Each structure stands twice: as structure tokens, then as C-alpha cells.
XYZ file of C-alpha atoms in Angstrom:
554
model
C -4.080 117.122 135.083
C -3.982 115.119 131.857
C -0.308 115.023 130.838
C -0.235 112.422 128.043
C -2.685 110.613 125.796
C -1.689 107.686 123.581
C -4.127 106.177 121.098
C -3.615 103.054 118.984
C -5.997 101.871 116.243
C -9.090 103.836 117.255
C -11.287 104.402 114.150
C -9.164 106.650 111.883
C -6.300 107.083 114.346
C -3.560 104.576 113.698
C -0.992 105.817 116.209
C -1.081 109.048 118.167
C 0.871 110.355 121.165
C -0.083 113.730 122.628
C 1.425 115.697 125.491
C -0.646 118.279 127.351
C 0.314 120.999 129.762
C -1.477 123.334 132.150
C -3.567 126.291 131.040
C -5.843 126.539 128.018
C -5.261 124.094 125.180
C -7.338 124.407 121.984
C -8.067 121.755 119.374
C -9.104 122.881 115.911
C -9.608 121.340 112.506
C -12.062 121.065 109.686
C -15.443 119.505 110.271
C -15.162 115.726 110.053
C -11.420 115.707 110.707
C -11.872 113.463 113.730
C -12.201 115.637 116.836
C -14.967 113.377 118.115
C -12.611 110.380 117.834
C -10.317 111.978 120.392
C -13.238 112.435 122.780
C -14.422 108.864 122.169
C -10.923 107.600 122.937
C -10.788 109.628 126.129
C -14.256 108.308 126.995
C -12.823 104.779 127.112
C -10.409 105.949 129.803
C -13.360 107.365 131.747
C -15.245 104.061 131.722
C -17.573 104.527 128.734
C -18.940 101.440 127.031
C -16.371 99.681 124.856
C -17.858 99.578 121.351
C -15.973 97.187 119.075
C -16.792 99.570 116.188
C -14.120 101.871 117.601
C -11.391 99.399 116.589
C -9.705 100.539 113.380
C -10.708 98.517 110.320
C -8.375 95.591 109.695
C -6.967 95.597 113.257
C -7.624 93.030 115.990
C -7.176 95.304 118.968
C -7.141 98.957 119.972
C -5.924 100.740 123.081
C -5.926 104.104 124.804
C -3.515 105.164 127.541
C -3.821 108.356 129.568
C -1.428 109.710 132.165
C -2.622 112.088 134.878
C -0.254 113.955 137.174
C -1.125 115.463 140.554
C 0.831 117.451 143.108
C -1.304 115.600 145.675
C -3.691 112.822 144.767
C -7.272 114.082 145.409
C -9.077 112.498 148.338
C -11.844 111.084 146.115
C -9.248 109.253 144.054
C -7.325 108.054 147.095
C -10.425 106.544 148.658
C -11.645 104.801 145.496
C -8.206 103.408 144.634
C -7.550 102.259 148.201
C -10.885 100.437 148.319
C -10.003 98.705 145.040
C -6.552 97.851 146.482
C -4.781 99.771 143.716
C -1.431 101.057 144.965
C -0.134 104.431 143.729
C 3.237 105.488 145.095
C 3.639 109.148 146.187
C 4.619 111.321 143.227
C 3.787 108.546 140.754
C 1.498 109.527 137.838
C -1.915 107.877 137.514
C -1.647 105.752 134.378
C -4.903 104.380 132.955
C -4.928 101.970 130.020
C -7.965 100.518 128.260
C -7.781 97.938 125.498
C -10.614 96.533 123.396
C -10.852 93.766 120.851
C -12.516 93.834 117.467
C -14.571 90.760 118.414
C -15.779 92.379 121.644
C -14.557 92.649 125.199
C -12.228 95.090 126.897
C -9.717 95.258 129.740
C -8.704 98.125 131.989
C -5.538 98.770 133.991
C -4.430 101.429 136.460
C -0.654 101.590 136.786
C -0.483 98.108 135.247
C -2.865 96.678 137.846
C -6.026 95.136 136.320
C -9.235 96.849 137.425
C -12.929 96.773 136.574
C -14.470 99.354 134.272
C -16.782 100.341 137.142
C -13.741 101.762 138.951
C -12.922 103.915 135.916
C -16.473 105.293 135.983
C -16.170 105.943 139.712
C -12.968 107.987 139.474
C -13.851 109.711 136.171
C -15.487 112.790 137.799
C -12.218 113.562 139.587
C -10.214 113.253 136.356
C -12.117 114.861 133.498
C -15.200 117.052 133.326
C -16.581 117.120 129.797
C -19.118 119.700 128.617
C -20.652 119.247 125.224
C -23.894 119.058 123.306
C -25.009 115.883 125.045
C -23.533 116.655 128.457
C -25.466 115.028 131.291
C -22.811 115.110 133.993
C -20.717 117.705 135.783
C -22.536 120.955 136.481
C -25.647 119.722 134.676
C -26.242 116.996 137.258
C -28.298 118.375 140.198
C -26.614 115.924 142.560
C -23.496 118.089 142.525
C -25.185 121.492 142.838
C -25.366 121.506 146.627
C -21.656 120.742 146.937
C -20.787 123.526 144.468
C -22.912 126.052 146.340
C -21.383 124.989 149.659
C -17.897 125.603 148.279
C -18.992 128.996 147.015
C -20.475 129.781 150.434
C -17.419 128.400 152.307
C -19.916 126.493 154.472
C -18.666 124.211 157.254
C -20.047 121.043 155.685
C -17.422 118.863 157.404
C -18.614 120.031 160.830
C -22.203 119.554 159.723
C -21.519 115.976 158.608
C -19.812 115.256 161.938
C -22.799 116.656 163.844
C -25.155 114.526 161.749
C -23.125 111.438 162.567
C -23.213 112.327 166.257
C -27.002 112.726 166.179
C -27.419 109.460 164.293
C -25.201 107.539 166.750
C -27.081 109.023 169.732
C -30.369 107.982 168.136
C -29.100 104.462 167.488
C -27.976 104.114 171.103
C -31.354 105.287 172.366
C -33.194 102.918 170.032
C -30.973 99.996 171.067
C -31.526 100.712 174.769
C -35.287 100.942 174.312
C -35.354 97.709 172.324
C -33.261 95.968 174.966
C -35.592 97.065 177.759
C -38.689 96.086 175.788
C -37.200 92.665 175.120
C -36.326 92.299 178.801
C -39.798 93.393 179.916
C -41.377 90.857 177.593
C -39.352 88.139 179.325
C -39.518 89.576 182.848
C -42.025 87.037 184.256
C -40.142 84.164 182.695
C -36.833 85.492 184.035
C -38.295 85.768 187.518
C -39.556 82.174 187.367
C -36.235 80.867 186.058
C -34.272 82.803 188.654
C -36.514 81.511 191.461
C -35.847 77.914 190.375
C -32.100 78.449 190.210
C -32.008 80.385 193.478
C -33.808 77.504 195.233
C -31.353 75.062 193.663
C -28.290 77.204 194.521
C -25.923 75.636 191.962
C -22.191 75.876 192.694
C -19.467 75.790 190.078
C -17.660 72.420 190.177
C -20.535 70.786 192.073
C -21.422 68.328 189.317
C -17.943 66.824 189.249
C -17.858 66.505 193.054
C -21.280 64.842 193.226
C -20.514 62.473 190.379
C -17.287 61.431 192.127
C -19.088 60.818 195.452
C -21.755 58.769 193.709
C -19.159 56.660 191.925
C -17.317 55.983 195.204
C -20.535 55.002 196.948
C -21.452 52.647 194.124
C -18.024 51.008 194.414
C -18.465 50.768 198.175
C -21.673 48.815 197.658
C -19.762 46.264 195.566
C -16.802 46.069 197.978
C -18.799 46.018 201.224
C -18.230 42.266 201.873
C -14.494 42.380 201.203
C -14.047 45.447 203.393
C -15.947 43.786 206.243
C -13.764 40.648 206.044
C -10.621 42.779 206.079
C -11.863 44.756 209.057
C -12.131 41.555 211.081
C -8.517 40.721 210.237
C -7.317 43.920 211.861
C -9.755 44.409 214.706
C -10.149 42.475 218.028
C -7.764 40.745 220.453
C -7.298 37.752 218.206
C -6.544 39.745 215.038
C -3.285 39.439 213.154
C -2.256 42.967 214.082
C -2.950 42.287 217.788
C -0.803 39.162 217.540
C 2.076 41.161 215.962
C 1.899 43.765 218.710
C 1.861 41.059 221.440
C 4.883 39.344 219.870
C 6.719 42.677 219.748
C 6.100 43.233 223.464
C 7.411 39.804 224.419
C 10.452 40.119 222.163
C 11.201 43.541 223.645
C 11.714 41.897 227.052
C 14.417 39.498 225.790
C 15.966 41.473 222.899
C 18.948 42.462 225.003
C 20.041 38.861 225.392
C 21.377 38.515 221.854
C 22.015 40.810 218.855
C 19.876 38.732 216.574
C 16.942 39.172 218.939
C 17.425 42.944 218.769
C 17.425 42.807 214.967
C 14.311 40.676 215.023
C 12.639 43.252 217.288
C 13.499 46.052 214.839
C 11.999 44.109 211.950
C 8.899 43.335 213.977
C 8.496 46.996 214.941
C 8.630 47.973 211.274
C 5.980 45.367 210.497
C 3.747 46.724 213.255
C 4.174 50.267 211.944
C 3.397 49.253 208.326
C 0.436 47.170 209.471
C -0.844 50.146 211.490
C -0.657 52.387 208.420
C -2.490 49.767 206.384
C -5.172 49.627 209.088
C -5.618 53.418 208.935
C -5.890 53.435 205.115
C -8.379 50.581 205.174
C -10.463 52.505 207.670
C -10.278 55.665 205.533
C -11.195 53.683 202.419
C -14.119 52.144 204.239
C -15.329 55.601 205.231
C -14.885 56.929 201.642
C -16.612 53.926 200.111
C -19.291 53.773 202.746
C -22.544 52.851 201.059
C -25.435 54.930 202.379
C -28.634 54.365 200.323
C -30.203 57.604 201.569
C -27.119 59.688 200.711
C -26.826 58.017 197.295
C -30.446 58.854 196.580
C -29.847 62.494 197.638
C -26.802 62.759 195.357
C -28.590 61.274 192.356
C -31.594 63.553 192.903
C -29.313 66.589 193.087
C -27.486 65.609 189.905
C -30.778 65.079 188.086
C -32.053 68.538 189.104
C -28.813 70.295 188.140
C -28.627 68.594 184.750
C -32.316 69.244 184.082
C -31.750 72.979 184.660
C -28.665 72.910 182.408
C -30.715 71.329 179.598
C -33.477 73.899 180.101
C -31.025 76.778 179.743
C -28.905 75.118 177.010
C -25.673 75.238 178.980
C -23.324 73.132 181.086
C -24.079 72.537 184.764
C -21.048 74.610 185.756
C -22.499 77.554 183.749
C -25.677 77.736 185.865
C -24.229 80.224 188.407
C -23.298 82.565 185.523
C -26.813 82.139 184.127
C -28.170 83.327 187.446
C -25.923 86.401 187.363
C -27.027 87.175 183.795
C -30.702 86.911 184.755
C -30.193 89.181 187.755
C -28.406 91.724 185.503
C -31.278 91.627 182.996
C -33.811 92.192 185.758
C -31.666 95.001 187.165
C -31.522 96.613 183.720
C -35.312 96.683 183.647
C -35.345 98.277 187.066
C -32.676 100.859 186.252
C -33.398 101.114 182.531
C -35.744 104.078 182.736
C -33.033 106.228 184.293
C -30.624 105.195 181.521
C -33.279 105.919 178.898
C -33.741 109.398 180.341
C -30.003 110.063 179.991
C -29.966 108.743 176.431
C -33.003 110.849 175.497
C -31.203 113.918 176.818
C -28.046 113.023 174.880
C -30.004 112.406 171.677
C -31.818 115.709 172.075
C -28.566 117.583 172.656
C -27.044 115.980 169.535
C -30.159 116.911 167.546
C -30.049 120.524 168.717
C -26.349 120.749 167.854
C -26.941 119.345 164.373
C -30.036 121.472 163.825
C -28.164 124.625 164.834
C -25.287 123.933 162.431
C -27.693 122.907 159.657
C -29.702 126.119 160.008
C -26.482 128.138 159.906
C -25.445 126.344 156.701
C -28.954 126.931 155.327
C -28.555 130.668 155.921
C -25.118 130.589 154.249
C -26.612 128.784 151.258
C -29.416 131.308 150.887
C -26.959 134.204 151.027
C -24.536 132.478 148.637
C -27.396 131.652 146.242
C -28.262 135.357 145.956
C -24.626 136.270 145.314
C -24.160 133.447 142.816
C -27.296 134.436 140.875
C -25.926 137.980 140.496
C -22.462 136.718 139.497
C -23.876 134.388 136.816
C -26.208 137.119 135.528
C -23.195 139.376 134.987
C -21.600 136.697 132.788
C -24.647 135.961 130.622
C -24.895 139.118 128.491
C -21.327 138.971 127.108
C -22.002 135.339 126.139
C -25.083 136.328 124.093
C -27.413 134.986 126.764
C -28.723 138.414 127.814
C -32.381 137.286 127.793
C -31.638 134.253 129.950
C -32.080 134.154 133.700
C -30.356 131.981 136.289
C -31.656 131.002 139.706
C -30.211 128.929 142.524
C -33.071 127.221 144.331
C -32.477 126.190 147.949
C -35.402 124.011 149.074
C -35.901 122.884 152.701
C -36.362 119.138 152.986
C -38.721 117.242 155.310
C -36.974 115.915 158.418
C -36.939 112.329 157.171
C -34.697 113.459 154.304
C -32.197 115.405 156.420
C -28.701 114.056 156.312
C -25.003 114.807 156.537
C -25.604 117.461 153.862
C -28.066 119.373 156.031
C -31.694 120.405 155.626
C -31.767 121.497 151.970
C -31.731 120.397 148.391
C -30.025 122.707 145.893
C -30.581 122.972 142.159
C -29.505 125.419 139.485
C -32.411 126.471 137.235
C -32.537 128.634 134.101
C -35.041 130.357 131.890
C -33.689 131.034 128.408
C -36.429 133.360 127.186
C -38.423 136.225 128.770
C -41.554 134.921 130.436
C -40.404 131.282 130.236
C -40.555 129.114 133.328
C -37.380 128.166 135.119
C -36.208 124.633 134.366
C -33.174 122.426 135.114
C -29.973 123.084 133.153
C -30.394 119.861 131.190
C -33.660 121.176 129.732
C -31.861 123.812 127.599
C -32.740 123.235 123.945
C -29.400 124.221 122.417
C -26.144 122.439 123.154
C -24.282 125.692 122.498
C -26.442 127.547 124.984
C -25.867 124.813 127.542
C -22.093 125.019 127.150
C -22.114 128.808 127.479
C -24.331 128.596 130.522
C -21.925 126.088 132.045
C -19.037 128.418 131.247
C -20.793 131.373 132.869
C -21.540 129.291 135.938
C -17.999 127.956 136.225
C -16.536 131.452 135.879
C -18.910 132.716 138.565
C -18.021 129.834 140.834
C -14.324 130.360 140.032
C -13.498 126.683 140.534
C -12.793 123.608 138.436
C -15.735 121.489 139.563
C -13.428 118.981 141.247
C -11.995 117.528 138.007
C -8.306 117.616 137.113
C -9.111 118.492 133.485
C -12.101 120.364 132.045
C -13.034 119.922 128.383
C -15.480 122.111 126.444
C -16.621 120.587 123.155
C -17.607 123.306 120.628
C -18.795 125.744 123.267
C -18.727 128.444 120.549
C -21.211 126.665 118.297
C -23.457 129.187 116.555
C -21.736 132.349 117.801
C -18.943 134.587 116.568
C -17.453 138.044 116.836
C -17.649 139.657 120.261
C -19.402 136.640 121.808
C -16.651 134.293 120.640
C -14.069 136.728 122.027
C -15.902 136.773 125.358
C -15.958 132.963 125.404
C -12.229 132.824 124.660
C -11.433 135.349 127.372
C -13.458 133.451 129.957
C -11.992 130.094 128.978
C -8.496 131.510 129.420
C -9.457 132.987 132.782
C -10.982 129.704 133.882
C -7.891 127.754 132.779
C -5.560 129.920 134.845
C -4.017 127.693 137.502
C -5.598 124.544 136.063
C -6.051 122.701 132.793
C -8.805 123.301 130.273
C -9.102 121.893 126.740
C -11.490 123.398 124.202
C -12.567 121.880 120.907
C -13.425 124.952 118.858
C -14.293 126.320 115.433
C -13.839 129.909 116.544
C -10.606 131.765 115.687
C -11.224 134.126 118.613
C -11.259 131.172 121.023
C -8.317 129.439 119.306
C -6.197 132.577 119.622
C -6.579 132.412 123.415
C -4.988 128.994 123.696
C -1.656 128.555 125.417
C -1.174 125.432 123.291
C -2.820 124.716 119.959
C -3.440 121.298 118.409
C -4.626 120.876 114.837
C -6.621 117.782 113.928
C -6.398 116.751 110.278
C -7.607 113.866 108.141
C -5.618 112.520 105.181
C -6.115 109.724 102.660
C -3.680 107.502 100.793
C -5.571 105.350 98.372
C -8.221 103.558 100.386
C -6.547 104.283 103.739
C -7.764 107.283 105.738
C -5.985 108.536 108.831
C -6.579 111.193 111.447
C -3.564 112.938 112.905
C -3.017 115.629 115.531
C -0.219 118.166 115.373
C 1.027 120.564 118.056
C 1.377 123.879 116.241
C 4.221 126.347 116.614
C 3.713 130.104 116.268
C 3.736 130.023 112.456
C 1.451 127.026 112.384
C -0.998 128.772 114.728
C -1.112 131.835 112.490
C -1.825 129.690 109.441
C -4.528 127.625 111.173
C -6.306 130.663 112.612
C -6.123 132.319 109.198
C -7.771 129.216 107.714
C -10.492 129.409 110.333
C -11.069 133.050 109.389
C -11.077 132.708 105.602
C -12.118 129.163 104.825
C -10.643 127.054 102.031
C -8.384 129.773 100.539
C -6.121 131.489 103.044
C -5.653 135.137 102.127
C -3.083 137.702 103.208
C -5.887 139.609 104.909
C -6.800 136.490 106.895
C -3.195 136.061 108.003
C -3.074 139.707 109.094
C -6.311 139.276 111.026
C -4.880 136.126 112.617
C -1.829 138.111 113.720
C -4.049 140.763 115.273
C -6.000 138.099 117.184
C -2.816 136.487 118.464
C -1.299 139.815 119.451
C -4.421 140.821 121.318
C -4.326 137.998 123.823
């Protein structure tokens, strides 16, 4: 609820700090005292356009600060604030401040965090619901009528929204599967041709590196062929160096026992033979590895060319070709098995549709039943509010399937006819602002809920009525305010007497300076103000007595 409102330099208000409590609060004062200034100031908090004309004459800047307190922050507020990255600690009041300059421009803050005015407009419906002569929001707006009727009907709209989401997801999956199969079918012949080429090629991961290495070795072997041949002759044959070393070792072995130095020489010669043998083996292995075979080199180069050509065709690396083959086979398999999958998805989508349709039809029946009950409840409230010739109707209209949604199968709108024989029309079509406010009051009482806003304000709902009708309005406002917060700007003493708190708005002048002030009245002040409202300029003893009777009767 709205707990505090501070205004600085707005039109005739120089400085004003107001505290509000729960229940019914009334604001009274003479015509022109400045009640509209309070509403204009509050409108800045709710995201209305910042008009520099609101800045008090002679001042450079004006500001309005409003504090709202909640036992638990409403979900609509939580979501909007979280999306805007505005942090509100648990138990902390929601503090909104709006400043505007005389030369134009404004700034907005929520709990000292700068925000855009669009955010204020977004959260306004959860904070304040204002009903007045030019009301075009709240209960007047048809966009909220379905939600109000659903609350009245206690319909399972959360389950309905979940079923709608399930149907939509099932439909999206089916559509995606069908599109995938159609795309695959369109490419089926091409996939088959590509797969045939790759299957014939049989690419192996790592093959390119192996082939490139073999080709490089063979190309080196071609360059080193002469040197390798000369070296081979050094190690092969009976007259080779290695054969000579082995022959010398045999002869030395026969005489090595004759002297220690001969034995040592034999050991050294044996080591040389062993090392030379290892060298011979490595030269032979190198010759084999570097063997130049023109036919094999041509085969390797042809293979590399074919592999790389396929990689370019499929925009991948050579090592990725085996995975490309697997992907193509999977795509072809999906075409083959796709129809069975489509059948399953069709069945799932149909089941989700039937589930949603069943819940939606149940909610439709609840809405129709609730509409009948609501029409009777509103009708019972109209006569006491001097709207006995008016008629109210809740219209539940089935929508075409393309307009079904999380809300179900229907549109809902509240219609009225103010005169006998007149056609029913939307609430906003009412000619009189007073009639509109009373109709809204009757509807809110029938709905027995606050319309989702923390604070409800009625601006001169009693315009043009008095006596028993004004008493009925006051009684219903008090009933509606029970357990919540409702503020009423009123000229009716019967309504003012119902207030739990009473604020008097007054205008005063000192020379050329005019100010508007607001005073919270005590019991004596209430009696005097209600007496003024009863008698006019001169407050009589009879008016005071009548004021006492009004106050005692509530």
C-alpha cells in the first residue's frame, strides 16, 4: 500500500509530506483547492508524462517521492524489477522518486537506483488503480476483464497456461521434425551420390599425414639414391670394409692369447665390428624407407589429390571425411525412419491438444457460469447507487482457433447499457464520469477484490449525487477498503464520514504567493470539515449536529 507521499514544488504545493494507512482515507476541500495537484503528483510516480508546467513558479526543479509497503512483494512487481536489475531487499519498502526540471526533462529512481520512466508505467498497475472522470485503465480496460472473471470463477488458469505451453512445444517439435525430413528428402539424391563417392574412397582418419610422410620420404630417397648405392658397396661383398674388419677379428682371435695387448686389441676390434654391423642394418633400413618407387609415388600422390578434393567439396579437413560419411548415413537413416518418428510426434501433439482443449472447455464453462453470477451480483449493487435503470452484462465470446492461447478459448468484456432500450456498450462508452465511477464501484464490490493494485483511488465518485446514494457509495467504499487501502477524493459529507482517515486540502494566499496544503484532521477537525461540506460557506450549529450524526452512524 501507499505509506508516504512527499511533494516538493509541484504547482501550488511548496512542501508536503503525507502519511497514509490501510482502510478508507478521504480527501476533501473546496473546489479549486488543489486536489487535482495531488493526483498529478502521484501520476508522475506512475510514469505519466513529465510536464514542466507542473514545476512551481520561480523554482528550478520539482520532485515527488512515494513509498509503498508490502507484506510480500507482488509477483508482477518482482518480475518487472528483476528484469530491470533493480534490487529490493526482503521487507524493504518500494521507494519511487521522480524529479523534473523547469526547462524540461525528468529522472526516475527506485530505491535510489536510476530507472527509465517506462518501468514506472509497467509497474503502475500493481501499485495504484485510479478511477476518475477520464479513467481509461483498470476495470475500464477490456484487456483485464478476462483475468478478473477468472479470479471470480476461481478458474485453473495456471494449469490452462501450462497445457497451452505443452501443446505449443509439441507442435513445434512436430514442425521441426517435418521440416528436417523435408530438407533431408530434398537432398537425398545428392547425399546418396556424395556417400557413394566417399564409400568408394574409404577415407581413414590420420591417412593424410601418413601418406604425406611416405611421399616426402620417397622424394628424399630419389635425391639420395646415388649416395645410398655407394654406401651399400662399402658394406657389401668380400672386399668390403666390414668384411675386412671381420677377417681381421678372426685372425687376431687366434693369437690374442699370446699377449695382453693383443687381447685388448681383439676387444676393440669386436666392438668396431658390432658398431659397423649396426650401421649396416640402419643403412639397409634407411634404404628401404627411402626406396624410390615411381609407381608407388604416383599412387600416393593420386590418393592425396582425391582425399583433398573431397575435403574441399565438403568444406572440411581430410581427417573429417569419415565423420562426414557418418553424418550422411545418419541423415539418410532419418529419412528412412523419419515417418515412424513423425507418427509418434503427431500422436504426442494430438494428446497435448486434447489435454489443452479439455481444460480450456472446462474454464469456458466456469467463465459462463461465473458471468451469470457476476451479472446478478453487479445488478444488485446498481439500484442503491442510483443506477437502477442501467444493466450490466459479462460477454464471454469464443475465439477462432488461431487466436487461442494460454488464456484459453474466449475473450471476455464487461458491457453496460445505461438506459432502458439502449444497446450494450463497453464501460468506457459511459457518458458521465460519475456514472462510470459508480459502475466501477459496483463492479469492484461484486468482484470483492482490489483489481491487483496495492492502492485504489476514486476521484469524485459521488459527483452529481447526494443523500441516500452518497450514503450507499460511502458504505460500499468502506466495505471495499476493508483489508486493503482505498483513497477517495470526495465532495460528499456522507462519503467523508465513512473515512478511517480524513485529509483536508486547502489553498491559502499571502500577497502574490498561493499555496496548497493538506492537513490530517483529528476528530474535531473532521466534524468541522463535514459541517462545512453540509452547510457551505457559513458553518451552522445545525450543520455541526448533522455532522455528528453522520460520524456516529458509521
